[in-house]
PDB file of C-alpha atoms in Angstrom:
ATOM      1  CA  MET A   1      23.251 -46.401 -24.841  1.00  0.00           C
ATOM      2  CA  ALA A   2      26.072 -44.049 -23.915  1.00  0.00           C
ATOM      3  CA  VAL A   3      24.097 -42.100 -21.342  1.00  0.00           C
ATOM      4  CA  ARG A   4      27.262 -40.696 -19.774  1.00  0.00           C
ATOM      5  CA  GLU A   5      27.679 -38.512 -22.862  1.00  0.00           C
ATOM      6  CA  ILE A   6      24.274 -36.938 -22.242  1.00  0.00           C
ATOM      7  CA  GLU A   7      24.142 -33.906 -20.001  1.00  0.00           C
ATOM      8  CA  PRO A   8      21.794 -34.135 -16.993  1.00  0.00           C
ATOM      9  CA  ILE A   9      18.184 -33.418 -17.913  1.00  0.00           C
ATOM     10  CA  VAL A  10      16.840 -30.848 -15.490  1.00  0.00           C
ATOM     11  CA  LEU A  11      13.174 -29.924 -15.952  1.00  0.00           C
ATOM     12  CA  ASP A  12      10.571 -28.303 -13.724  1.00  0.00           C
ATOM     13  CA  LEU A  13       8.038 -31.119 -13.506  1.00  0.00           C
ATOM     14  CA  GLY A  14       6.409 -30.244 -10.186  1.00  0.00           C
ATOM     15  CA  ARG A  15       3.090 -29.279 -11.757  1.00  0.00           C
ATOM     16  CA  LEU A  16       2.936 -32.416 -13.922  1.00  0.00           C
ATOM     17  CA  GLU A  17       3.793 -34.646 -10.960  1.00  0.00           C
ATOM     18  CA  ASN A  18       1.066 -32.993  -8.863  1.00  0.00           C
ATOM     19  CA  LEU A  19      -1.475 -33.476 -11.655  1.00  0.00           C
ATOM     20  CA  ALA A  20      -0.502 -37.141 -11.996  1.00  0.00           C
ATOM     21  CA  GLU A  21      -0.960 -37.712  -8.270  1.00  0.00           C
ATOM     22  CA  SER A  22      -4.163 -35.700  -7.851  1.00  0.00           C
ATOM     23  CA  GLY A  23      -5.745 -37.195 -10.970  1.00  0.00           C
ATOM     24  CA  TYR A  24      -4.960 -40.809 -10.138  1.00  0.00           C
ATOM     25  CA  TYR A  25      -7.728 -43.314 -10.894  1.00  0.00           C
ATOM     26  CA  ASN A  26      -8.051 -47.090 -10.739  1.00  0.00           C
ATOM     27  CA  PRO A  27      -8.535 -48.258 -14.339  1.00  0.00           C
ATOM     28  CA  TYR A  28      -9.432 -51.768 -13.189  1.00  0.00           C
ATOM     29  CA  THR A  29     -12.621 -50.571 -11.505  1.00  0.00           C
ATOM     30  CA  MET A  30     -13.597 -47.319 -13.241  1.00  0.00           C
ATOM     31  CA  PHE A  31     -14.902 -48.636 -16.577  1.00  0.00           C
ATOM     32  CA  ASP A  32     -18.371 -50.064 -17.084  1.00  0.00           C
ATOM     33  CA  TRP A  33     -17.732 -52.802 -19.644  1.00  0.00           C
ATOM     34  CA  PRO A  34     -20.950 -53.798 -21.464  1.00  0.00           C
ATOM     35  CA  GLU A  35     -21.427 -57.389 -22.503  1.00  0.00           C
ATOM     36  CA  ALA A  36     -21.696 -56.297 -26.127  1.00  0.00           C
ATOM     37  CA  ILE A  37     -21.897 -53.166 -28.273  1.00  0.00           C
ATOM     38  CA  GLU A  38     -24.939 -52.415 -30.423  1.00  0.00           C
ATOM     39  CA  PRO A  39     -24.181 -53.803 -33.897  1.00  0.00           C
ATOM     40  CA  ASP A  40     -25.164 -50.620 -35.760  1.00  0.00           C
ATOM     41  CA  GLN A  41     -22.914 -48.298 -33.720  1.00  0.00           C
ATOM     42  CA  PRO A  42     -19.559 -47.159 -35.109  1.00  0.00           C
ATOM     43  CA  TRP A  43     -16.588 -47.810 -32.842  1.00  0.00           C
ATOM     44  CA  MET A  44     -14.422 -45.105 -34.415  1.00  0.00           C
ATOM     45  CA  SER A  45     -15.599 -41.702 -35.613  1.00  0.00           C
ATOM     46  CA  GLU A  46     -16.509 -42.095 -39.262  1.00  0.00           C
ATOM     47  CA  SER A  47     -14.675 -38.876 -40.119  1.00  0.00           C
ATOM     48  CA  LEU A  48     -11.449 -40.429 -38.772  1.00  0.00           C
ATOM     49  CA  THR A  49     -11.547 -43.636 -40.792  1.00  0.00           C
ATOM     50  CA  THR A  50      -8.875 -44.020 -43.447  1.00  0.00           C
ATOM     51  CA  LEU A  51     -11.412 -43.834 -46.280  1.00  0.00           C
ATOM     52  CA  ALA A  52     -13.286 -40.769 -44.992  1.00  0.00           C
ATOM     53  CA  GLY A  53     -13.812 -38.068 -47.609  1.00  0.00           C
ATOM     54  CA  THR A  54     -13.065 -40.347 -50.551  1.00  0.00           C
ATOM     55  CA  PRO A  55     -15.291 -42.023 -53.156  1.00  0.00           C
ATOM     56  CA  MET A  56     -14.035 -45.309 -51.746  1.00  0.00           C
ATOM     57  CA  TRP A  57     -16.031 -44.681 -48.561  1.00  0.00           C
ATOM     58  CA  ASP A  58     -19.175 -43.841 -50.527  1.00  0.00           C
ATOM     59  CA  GLU A  59     -18.817 -47.060 -52.538  1.00  0.00           C
ATOM     60  CA  LEU A  60     -19.108 -49.183 -49.383  1.00  0.00           C
ATOM     61  CA  THR A  61     -22.400 -50.550 -48.152  1.00  0.00           C
ATOM     62  CA  ARG A  62     -23.562 -49.222 -44.789  1.00  0.00           C
ATOM     63  CA  GLU A  63     -22.708 -52.588 -43.268  1.00  0.00           C
ATOM     64  CA  GLN A  64     -19.163 -52.344 -44.627  1.00  0.00           C
ATOM     65  CA  GLN A  65     -18.810 -48.778 -43.336  1.00  0.00           C
ATOM     66  CA  ILE A  66     -19.810 -49.793 -39.812  1.00  0.00           C
ATOM     67  CA  ALA A  67     -17.567 -52.853 -40.013  1.00  0.00           C
ATOM     68  CA  LEU A  68     -14.656 -50.656 -41.086  1.00  0.00           C
ATOM     69  CA  THR A  69     -15.135 -48.399 -38.051  1.00  0.00           C
ATOM     70  CA  ARG A  70     -15.027 -51.493 -35.855  1.00  0.00           C
ATOM     71  CA  PHE A  71     -11.858 -52.963 -37.292  1.00  0.00           C
ATOM     72  CA  GLU A  72     -10.097 -49.617 -37.602  1.00  0.00           C
ATOM     73  CA  ALA A  73     -10.883 -48.990 -33.925  1.00  0.00           C
ATOM     74  CA  ILE A  74      -9.260 -52.342 -33.142  1.00  0.00           C
ATOM     75  CA  ASN A  75      -6.294 -51.375 -35.320  1.00  0.00           C
ATOM     76  CA  PHE A  76      -6.017 -47.962 -33.625  1.00  0.00           C
ATOM     77  CA  PHE A  77      -6.089 -49.454 -30.142  1.00  0.00           C
ATOM     78  CA  SER A  78      -3.656 -52.198 -31.229  1.00  0.00           C
ATOM     79  CA  LEU A  79      -1.265 -49.503 -32.477  1.00  0.00           C
ATOM     80  CA  ASN A  80      -1.590 -47.860 -29.082  1.00  0.00           C
ATOM     81  CA  ILE A  81      -0.709 -51.105 -27.329  1.00  0.00           C
ATOM     82  CA  HIS A  82       2.361 -51.745 -29.470  1.00  0.00           C
ATOM     83  CA  GLY A  83       3.469 -48.110 -29.251  1.00  0.00           C
ATOM     84  CA  ILE A  84       3.085 -48.073 -25.482  1.00  0.00           C
ATOM     85  CA  ARG A  85       5.081 -51.273 -25.158  1.00  0.00           C
ATOM     86  CA  GLU A  86       7.913 -49.743 -27.197  1.00  0.00           C
ATOM     87  CA  LEU A  87       7.991 -46.449 -25.327  1.00  0.00           C
ATOM     88  CA  MET A  88       7.778 -48.181 -21.939  1.00  0.00           C
ATOM     89  CA  SER A  89      10.796 -50.321 -22.769  1.00  0.00           C
ATOM     90  CA  GLU A  90      12.763 -47.224 -23.746  1.00  0.00           C
ATOM     91  CA  VAL A  91      11.814 -45.331 -20.589  1.00  0.00           C
ATOM     92  CA  VAL A  92      12.466 -48.290 -18.275  1.00  0.00           C
ATOM     93  CA  MET A  93      16.026 -48.535 -19.601  1.00  0.00           C
ATOM     94  CA  ARG A  94      16.657 -44.901 -18.713  1.00  0.00           C
ATOM     95  CA  ILE A  95      14.670 -44.266 -15.559  1.00  0.00           C
ATOM     96  CA  HIS A  96      17.557 -44.635 -13.096  1.00  0.00           C
ATOM     97  CA  GLU A  97      20.444 -43.608 -15.355  1.00  0.00           C
ATOM     98  CA  ARG A  98      22.343 -40.561 -14.127  1.00  0.00           C
ATOM     99  CA  PRO A  99      21.213 -38.065 -16.820  1.00  0.00           C
ATOM    100  CA  TYR A 100      17.564 -38.783 -15.918  1.00  0.00           C
ATOM    101  CA  ALA A 101      17.899 -38.579 -12.141  1.00  0.00           C
ATOM    102  CA  ASP A 102      16.041 -35.261 -11.959  1.00  0.00           C
ATOM    103  CA  VAL A 103      13.046 -36.552 -13.954  1.00  0.00           C
ATOM    104  CA  SER A 104      12.970 -40.086 -12.527  1.00  0.00           C
ATOM    105  CA  GLU A 105       9.993 -39.390 -10.255  1.00  0.00           C
ATOM    106  CA  PHE A 106       7.792 -38.304 -13.153  1.00  0.00           C
ATOM    107  CA  LEU A 107       8.995 -41.224 -15.267  1.00  0.00           C
ATOM    108  CA  HIS A 108       7.641 -43.595 -12.609  1.00  0.00           C
ATOM    109  CA  HIS A 109       4.210 -41.973 -12.984  1.00  0.00           C
ATOM    110  CA  PHE A 110       4.610 -42.152 -16.754  1.00  0.00           C
ATOM    111  CA  ILE A 111       5.362 -45.881 -16.773  1.00  0.00           C
ATOM    112  CA  GLY A 112       2.516 -46.669 -14.381  1.00  0.00           C
ATOM    113  CA  GLU A 113      -0.030 -44.750 -16.436  1.00  0.00           C
ATOM    114  CA  GLU A 114       1.137 -46.207 -19.734  1.00  0.00           C
ATOM    115  CA  ASN A 115       0.886 -49.728 -18.353  1.00  0.00           C
ATOM    116  CA  GLU A 116      -2.710 -49.028 -17.366  1.00  0.00           C
ATOM    117  CA  HIS A 117      -3.469 -47.565 -20.794  1.00  0.00           C
ATOM    118  CA  MET A 118      -2.134 -50.704 -22.441  1.00  0.00           C
ATOM    119  CA  TRP A 119      -4.451 -52.778 -20.225  1.00  0.00           C
ATOM    120  CA  PHE A 120      -7.677 -50.960 -21.055  1.00  0.00           C
ATOM    121  CA  PHE A 121      -6.918 -50.757 -24.781  1.00  0.00           C
ATOM    122  CA  ALA A 122      -6.324 -54.519 -24.789  1.00  0.00           C
ATOM    123  CA  GLN A 123      -9.530 -55.109 -22.821  1.00  0.00           C
ATOM    124  CA  PHE A 124     -11.581 -53.330 -25.484  1.00  0.00           C
ATOM    125  CA  CYS A 125      -9.890 -55.175 -28.349  1.00  0.00           C
ATOM    126  CA  LEU A 126     -10.198 -58.604 -26.780  1.00  0.00           C
ATOM    127  CA  ARG A 127     -13.697 -58.191 -25.337  1.00  0.00           C
ATOM    128  CA  TYR A 128     -15.333 -56.771 -28.460  1.00  0.00           C
ATOM    129  CA  GLY A 129     -12.986 -57.534 -31.353  1.00  0.00           C
ATOM    130  CA  GLY A 130     -11.659 -60.862 -30.129  1.00  0.00           C
ATOM    131  CA  LYS A 131      -8.099 -59.994 -31.118  1.00  0.00           C
ATOM    132  CA  LEU A 132      -5.278 -57.514 -31.470  1.00  0.00           C
ATOM    133  CA  TYR A 133      -3.678 -56.746 -34.798  1.00  0.00           C
ATOM    134  CA  PRO A 134       0.025 -57.663 -34.852  1.00  0.00           C
ATOM    135  CA  ALA A 135       2.677 -54.978 -34.545  1.00  0.00           C
ATOM    136  CA  GLN A 136       3.686 -53.512 -37.887  1.00  0.00           C
ATOM    137  CA  PRO A 137       7.305 -53.333 -39.107  1.00  0.00           C
ATOM    138  CA  THR A 138       9.133 -50.431 -37.475  1.00  0.00           C
ATOM    139  CA  LEU A 139      10.822 -47.645 -39.396  1.00  0.00           C
ATOM    140  CA  LYS A 140      14.471 -48.519 -39.845  1.00  0.00           C
ATOM    141  CA  ALA A 141      16.914 -46.141 -38.173  1.00  0.00           C
ATOM    142  CA  ASP A 142      19.904 -46.893 -40.418  1.00  0.00           C
ATOM    143  CA  SER A 143      20.213 -43.233 -41.412  1.00  0.00           C
ATOM    144  CA  VAL A 144      20.729 -42.088 -37.810  1.00  0.00           C
ATOM    145  CA  GLU A 145      22.773 -44.913 -36.313  1.00  0.00           C
ATOM    146  CA  HIS A 146      25.984 -42.961 -36.932  1.00  0.00           C
ATOM    147  CA  LEU A 147      24.751 -39.880 -35.061  1.00  0.00           C
ATOM    148  CA  SER A 148      26.052 -38.834 -31.657  1.00  0.00           C
ATOM    149  CA  PRO A 149      24.569 -40.479 -28.545  1.00  0.00           C
ATOM    150  CA  VAL A 150      22.623 -37.351 -27.632  1.00  0.00           C
ATOM    151  CA  ALA A 151      21.135 -37.078 -31.146  1.00  0.00           C
ATOM    152  CA  ARG A 152      20.043 -40.713 -31.003  1.00  0.00           C
ATOM    153  CA  GLU A 153      18.583 -40.047 -27.561  1.00  0.00           C
ATOM    154  CA  LEU A 154      16.691 -37.078 -29.001  1.00  0.00           C
ATOM    155  CA  ILE A 155      15.219 -39.325 -31.695  1.00  0.00           C
ATOM    156  CA  VAL A 156      14.024 -41.852 -29.094  1.00  0.00           C
ATOM    157  CA  PHE A 157      12.044 -39.214 -27.225  1.00  0.00           C
ATOM    158  CA  ALA A 158      10.911 -37.545 -30.444  1.00  0.00           C
ATOM    159  CA  ARG A 159       9.385 -40.834 -31.591  1.00  0.00           C
ATOM    160  CA  ILE A 160       7.562 -41.140 -28.273  1.00  0.00           C
ATOM    161  CA  LEU A 161       6.286 -37.561 -28.567  1.00  0.00           C
ATOM    162  CA  ILE A 162       5.118 -37.972 -32.166  1.00  0.00           C
ATOM    163  CA  PHE A 163       3.314 -41.205 -31.320  1.00  0.00           C
ATOM    164  CA  GLU A 164       1.540 -39.570 -28.383  1.00  0.00           C
ATOM    165  CA  GLU A 165       0.544 -36.427 -30.275  1.00  0.00           C
ATOM    166  CA  ILE A 166      -0.973 -38.375 -33.177  1.00  0.00           C
ATOM    167  CA  VAL A 167      -2.861 -40.666 -30.822  1.00  0.00           C
ATOM    168  CA  ASP A 168      -4.095 -37.699 -28.789  1.00  0.00           C
ATOM    169  CA  TYR A 169      -5.570 -36.062 -31.899  1.00  0.00           C
ATOM    170  CA  TYR A 170      -7.811 -39.094 -32.355  1.00  0.00           C
ATOM    171  CA  ASN A 171      -8.555 -39.477 -28.636  1.00  0.00           C
ATOM    172  CA  ALA A 172      -9.656 -35.852 -28.267  1.00  0.00           C
ATOM    173  CA  HIS A 173     -12.102 -36.132 -31.158  1.00  0.00           C
ATOM    174  CA  MET A 174     -13.592 -39.495 -30.215  1.00  0.00           C
ATOM    175  CA  ALA A 175     -13.929 -38.593 -26.533  1.00  0.00           C
ATOM    176  CA  THR A 176     -16.861 -36.321 -27.447  1.00  0.00           C
ATOM    177  CA  ASP A 177     -18.347 -38.154 -30.443  1.00  0.00           C
ATOM    178  CA  GLN A 178     -21.871 -39.020 -29.333  1.00  0.00           C
ATOM    179  CA  SER A 179     -22.289 -41.538 -32.157  1.00  0.00           C
ATOM    180  CA  LEU A 180     -19.799 -43.861 -30.449  1.00  0.00           C
ATOM    181  CA  PRO A 181     -20.646 -46.337 -27.667  1.00  0.00           C
ATOM    182  CA  PRO A 182     -20.085 -44.909 -24.172  1.00  0.00           C
ATOM    183  CA  ILE A 183     -17.213 -47.327 -23.477  1.00  0.00           C
ATOM    184  CA  ALA A 184     -15.346 -46.173 -26.604  1.00  0.00           C
ATOM    185  CA  ARG A 185     -15.852 -42.510 -25.699  1.00  0.00           C
ATOM    186  CA  GLU A 186     -14.721 -43.111 -22.122  1.00  0.00           C
ATOM    187  CA  ILE A 187     -11.535 -44.923 -23.106  1.00  0.00           C
ATOM    188  CA  ASN A 188     -10.613 -42.128 -25.481  1.00  0.00           C
ATOM    189  CA  ARG A 189     -11.473 -39.488 -22.874  1.00  0.00           C
ATOM    190  CA  VAL A 190      -9.368 -41.065 -20.132  1.00  0.00           C
ATOM    191  CA  HIS A 191      -6.411 -41.559 -22.436  1.00  0.00           C
ATOM    192  CA  HIS A 192      -6.645 -37.970 -23.683  1.00  0.00           C
ATOM    193  CA  GLN A 193      -6.666 -36.732 -20.096  1.00  0.00           C
ATOM    194  CA  ASP A 194      -3.422 -38.547 -19.268  1.00  0.00           C
ATOM    195  CA  GLU A 195      -1.744 -37.884 -22.606  1.00  0.00           C
ATOM    196  CA  SER A 196      -2.006 -34.129 -22.122  1.00  0.00           C
ATOM    197  CA  ARG A 197       0.576 -34.492 -19.341  1.00  0.00           C
ATOM    198  CA  HIS A 198       2.720 -36.909 -21.311  1.00  0.00           C
ATOM    199  CA  VAL A 199       2.772 -34.617 -24.341  1.00  0.00           C
ATOM    200  CA  ALA A 200       3.761 -31.669 -22.146  1.00  0.00           C
ATOM    201  CA  PHE A 201       6.614 -33.718 -20.681  1.00  0.00           C
ATOM    202  CA  GLY A 202       7.612 -35.013 -24.111  1.00  0.00           C
ATOM    203  CA  ARG A 203       7.886 -31.505 -25.499  1.00  0.00           C
ATOM    204  CA  MET A 204       9.997 -30.386 -22.556  1.00  0.00           C
ATOM    205  CA  ILE A 205      12.484 -33.248 -22.801  1.00  0.00           C
ATOM    206  CA  PHE A 206      12.585 -32.944 -26.601  1.00  0.00           C
ATOM    207  CA  THR A 207      13.446 -29.245 -26.345  1.00  0.00           C
ATOM    208  CA  HIS A 208      16.132 -29.952 -23.752  1.00  0.00           C
ATOM    209  CA  LEU A 209      17.804 -32.703 -25.810  1.00  0.00           C
ATOM    210  CA  LEU A 210      17.535 -30.712 -29.031  1.00  0.00           C
ATOM    211  CA  GLY A 211      19.346 -27.864 -27.290  1.00  0.00           C
ATOM    212  CA  GLN A 212      22.186 -30.235 -26.449  1.00  0.00           C
ATOM    213  CA  VAL A 213      22.418 -31.435 -30.060  1.00  0.00           C
ATOM    214  CA  ALA A 214      22.298 -27.911 -31.512  1.00  0.00           C
ATOM    215  CA  ARG A 215      25.019 -26.722 -29.166  1.00  0.00           C
ATOM    216  CA  ARG A 216      27.390 -29.688 -29.529  1.00  0.00           C
ATOM    217  CA  ASP A 217      26.710 -31.095 -33.029  1.00  0.00           C
ATOM    218  CA  PRO A 218      24.653 -28.520 -35.020  1.00  0.00           C
ATOM    219  CA  ASP A 219      25.269 -30.337 -38.325  1.00  0.00           C
ATOM    220  CA  GLU A 220      23.171 -33.212 -36.990  1.00  0.00           C
ATOM    221  CA  VAL A 221      19.999 -31.136 -36.618  1.00  0.00           C
ATOM    222  CA  PRO A 222      18.961 -31.397 -40.326  1.00  0.00           C
ATOM    223  CA  LEU A 223      19.558 -35.159 -40.221  1.00  0.00           C
ATOM    224  CA  VAL A 224      17.297 -35.445 -37.186  1.00  0.00           C
ATOM    225  CA  ALA A 225      14.703 -33.316 -38.991  1.00  0.00           C
ATOM    226  CA  GLU A 226      14.750 -35.590 -42.034  1.00  0.00           C
ATOM    227  CA  TYR A 227      14.321 -38.704 -39.929  1.00  0.00           C
ATOM    228  CA  LEU A 228      11.424 -37.188 -37.983  1.00  0.00           C
ATOM    229  CA  GLU A 229       9.574 -36.200 -41.159  1.00  0.00           C
ATOM    230  CA  ASN A 230       9.915 -39.785 -42.361  1.00  0.00           C
ATOM    231  CA  TYR A 231       8.660 -40.980 -38.978  1.00  0.00           C
ATOM    232  CA  LEU A 232       5.592 -38.736 -39.236  1.00  0.00           C
ATOM    233  CA  GLN A 233       4.739 -40.283 -42.601  1.00  0.00           C
ATOM    234  CA  TYR A 234       5.410 -43.798 -41.319  1.00  0.00           C
ATOM    235  CA  SER A 235       3.163 -43.233 -38.288  1.00  0.00           C
ATOM    236  CA  ILE A 236       0.252 -42.049 -40.424  1.00  0.00           C
ATOM    237  CA  ALA A 237       0.651 -44.998 -42.782  1.00  0.00           C
ATOM    238  CA  THR A 238       0.252 -47.498 -39.916  1.00  0.00           C
ATOM    239  CA  LEU A 239      -3.375 -46.408 -39.588  1.00  0.00           C
ATOM    240  CA  TYR A 240      -4.019 -47.882 -43.050  1.00  0.00           C
ATOM    241  CA  ASN A 241      -4.067 -51.578 -42.233  1.00  0.00           C
ATOM    242  CA  PRO A 242      -5.111 -53.849 -45.126  1.00  0.00           C
ATOM    243  CA  ALA A 243      -6.066 -56.521 -42.589  1.00  0.00           C
ATOM    244  CA  ALA A 244      -8.774 -54.175 -41.270  1.00  0.00           C
ATOM    245  CA  TYR A 245     -10.122 -53.707 -44.812  1.00  0.00           C
ATOM    246  CA  ARG A 246     -10.224 -57.463 -45.349  1.00  0.00           C
ATOM    247  CA  ASP A 247     -11.939 -58.028 -42.001  1.00  0.00           C
ATOM    248  CA  ALA A 248     -14.553 -55.435 -42.978  1.00  0.00           C
ATOM    249  CA  GLY A 249     -15.312 -57.432 -46.120  1.00  0.00           C
ATOM    250  CA  ILE A 250     -13.675 -54.990 -48.532  1.00  0.00           C
ATOM    251  CA  PRO A 251     -11.880 -56.628 -51.482  1.00  0.00           C
ATOM    252  CA  ASP A 252      -8.449 -55.762 -52.952  1.00  0.00           C
ATOM    253  CA  ALA A 253      -7.164 -54.523 -49.604  1.00  0.00           C
ATOM    254  CA  LEU A 254      -3.589 -53.745 -50.677  1.00  0.00           C
ATOM    255  CA  ALA A 255      -4.681 -51.803 -53.755  1.00  0.00           C
ATOM    256  CA  LEU A 256      -7.269 -49.966 -51.675  1.00  0.00           C
ATOM    257  CA  ARG A 257      -4.585 -48.988 -49.161  1.00  0.00           C
ATOM    258  CA  ARG A 258      -2.392 -47.518 -51.907  1.00  0.00           C
ATOM    259  CA  ARG A 259      -5.298 -45.556 -53.399  1.00  0.00           C
ATOM    260  CA  ALA A 260      -6.401 -44.244 -50.024  1.00  0.00           C
ATOM    261  CA  LEU A 261      -2.922 -43.129 -48.940  1.00  0.00           C
ATOM    262  CA  GLU A 262      -2.540 -41.082 -52.127  1.00  0.00           C
ATOM    263  CA  HIS A 263      -6.027 -39.542 -52.276  1.00  0.00           C
ATOM    264  CA  PRO A 264      -6.058 -35.717 -51.925  1.00  0.00           C
ATOM    265  CA  ALA A 265      -8.750 -35.853 -49.243  1.00  0.00           C
ATOM    266  CA  ARG A 266      -6.604 -38.183 -47.168  1.00  0.00           C
ATOM    267  CA  LEU A 267      -3.467 -36.081 -47.676  1.00  0.00           C
ATOM    268  CA  LYS A 268      -5.452 -33.110 -46.333  1.00  0.00           C
ATOM    269  CA  ALA A 269      -6.587 -35.243 -43.378  1.00  0.00           C
ATOM    270  CA  HIS A 270      -2.962 -36.215 -42.672  1.00  0.00           C
ATOM    271  CA  ASP A 271      -1.991 -32.548 -42.599  1.00  0.00           C
ATOM    272  CA  ASP A 272      -4.801 -31.879 -40.123  1.00  0.00           C
ATOM    273  CA  VAL A 273      -3.629 -34.710 -37.846  1.00  0.00           C
ATOM    274  CA  LEU A 274       0.001 -33.575 -37.981  1.00  0.00           C
ATOM    275  CA  LYS A 275      -0.575 -29.812 -37.923  1.00  0.00           C
ATOM    276  CA  ARG A 276       0.040 -29.334 -34.200  1.00  0.00           C
ATOM    277  CA  THR A 277       3.115 -31.556 -34.167  1.00  0.00           C
ATOM    278  CA  ARG A 278       4.632 -29.969 -37.271  1.00  0.00           C
ATOM    279  CA  LYS A 279       4.047 -26.505 -35.839  1.00  0.00           C
ATOM    280  CA  PHE A 280       5.940 -27.505 -32.690  1.00  0.00           C
ATOM    281  CA  LEU A 281       8.786 -29.116 -34.635  1.00  0.00           C
ATOM    282  CA  THR A 282       9.089 -26.111 -36.938  1.00  0.00           C
ATOM    283  CA  LYS A 283       9.172 -23.705 -34.014  1.00  0.00           C
ATOM    284  CA  SER A 284      11.825 -25.921 -32.402  1.00  0.00           C
ATOM    285  CA  GLY A 285      13.976 -25.809 -35.543  1.00  0.00           C
ATOM    286  CA  VAL A 286      13.444 -29.309 -36.948  1.00  0.00           C
ATOM    287  CA  GLY A 287      10.275 -28.766 -38.980  1.00  0.00           C
ATOM    288  CA  ARG A 288       9.478 -29.742 -42.554  1.00  0.00           C
ATOM    289  CA  GLU A 289      10.735 -26.444 -43.950  1.00  0.00           C
ATOM    290  CA  ILE A 290      14.325 -27.334 -42.991  1.00  0.00           C
ATOM    291  CA  ILE A 291      14.462 -30.487 -45.065  1.00  0.00           C
ATOM    292  CA  LYS A 292      12.717 -29.362 -48.244  1.00  0.00           C
TER     293      LYS A 292
END
């Protein structure tokens, strides 16, 4: 990482740092973990499952539908754990490098909070699901390896931002879904509360780095845009885990995944999930319109 080629990142993070300090909580004592969850309660909002709105959902028995919410909740939280681990490793490598000196204080808060998020997501998965799903293959970055150091740095933080915005869409909805067990609602609520700060920071650093790319290597902006659109699609696809279908007792998991990903109702749901992020990217100058 050629950080010396990146201009210093100077952001006004006083408000976010104050919110992080004033809103601090102890995750190891704040949650009331029940011994078990009622067997007929969904763990993920039914409207957020990967078969919602399709005939494939209606073809399931009620037992299979509830089972799918359970295993897709485990998949969603597992994705959170793996995503947090990746973003933490990226931030730790940068936290005391010269370009990040001005934002180092907030990055310490960021790392601490993300570590705690990883803990409580894992607690839910292991206590109630008995497992985590393995990390899925990452999107290859071959198409951007030749870009300038600052463009590659932009992509690192863009991936973090996209991950957090997608996750936050689900957290915000499930935090208030009264059909879910209290522990599931509370985990989603707490994560949504923290992610609002992380998304705000992510957008600020993304805008700053994009400005550096546009000023120094403007021809790279469309290449960044193309990669980010592919990353949006990749991120959505990770929600469709055939292992979760199999665990829910649904046959032909791989074929079901292909059908679900292509169904018009699911494509509309993807657009809803990504609407806020795409609006931000488009306004920034790297939205879908650029690469069509």
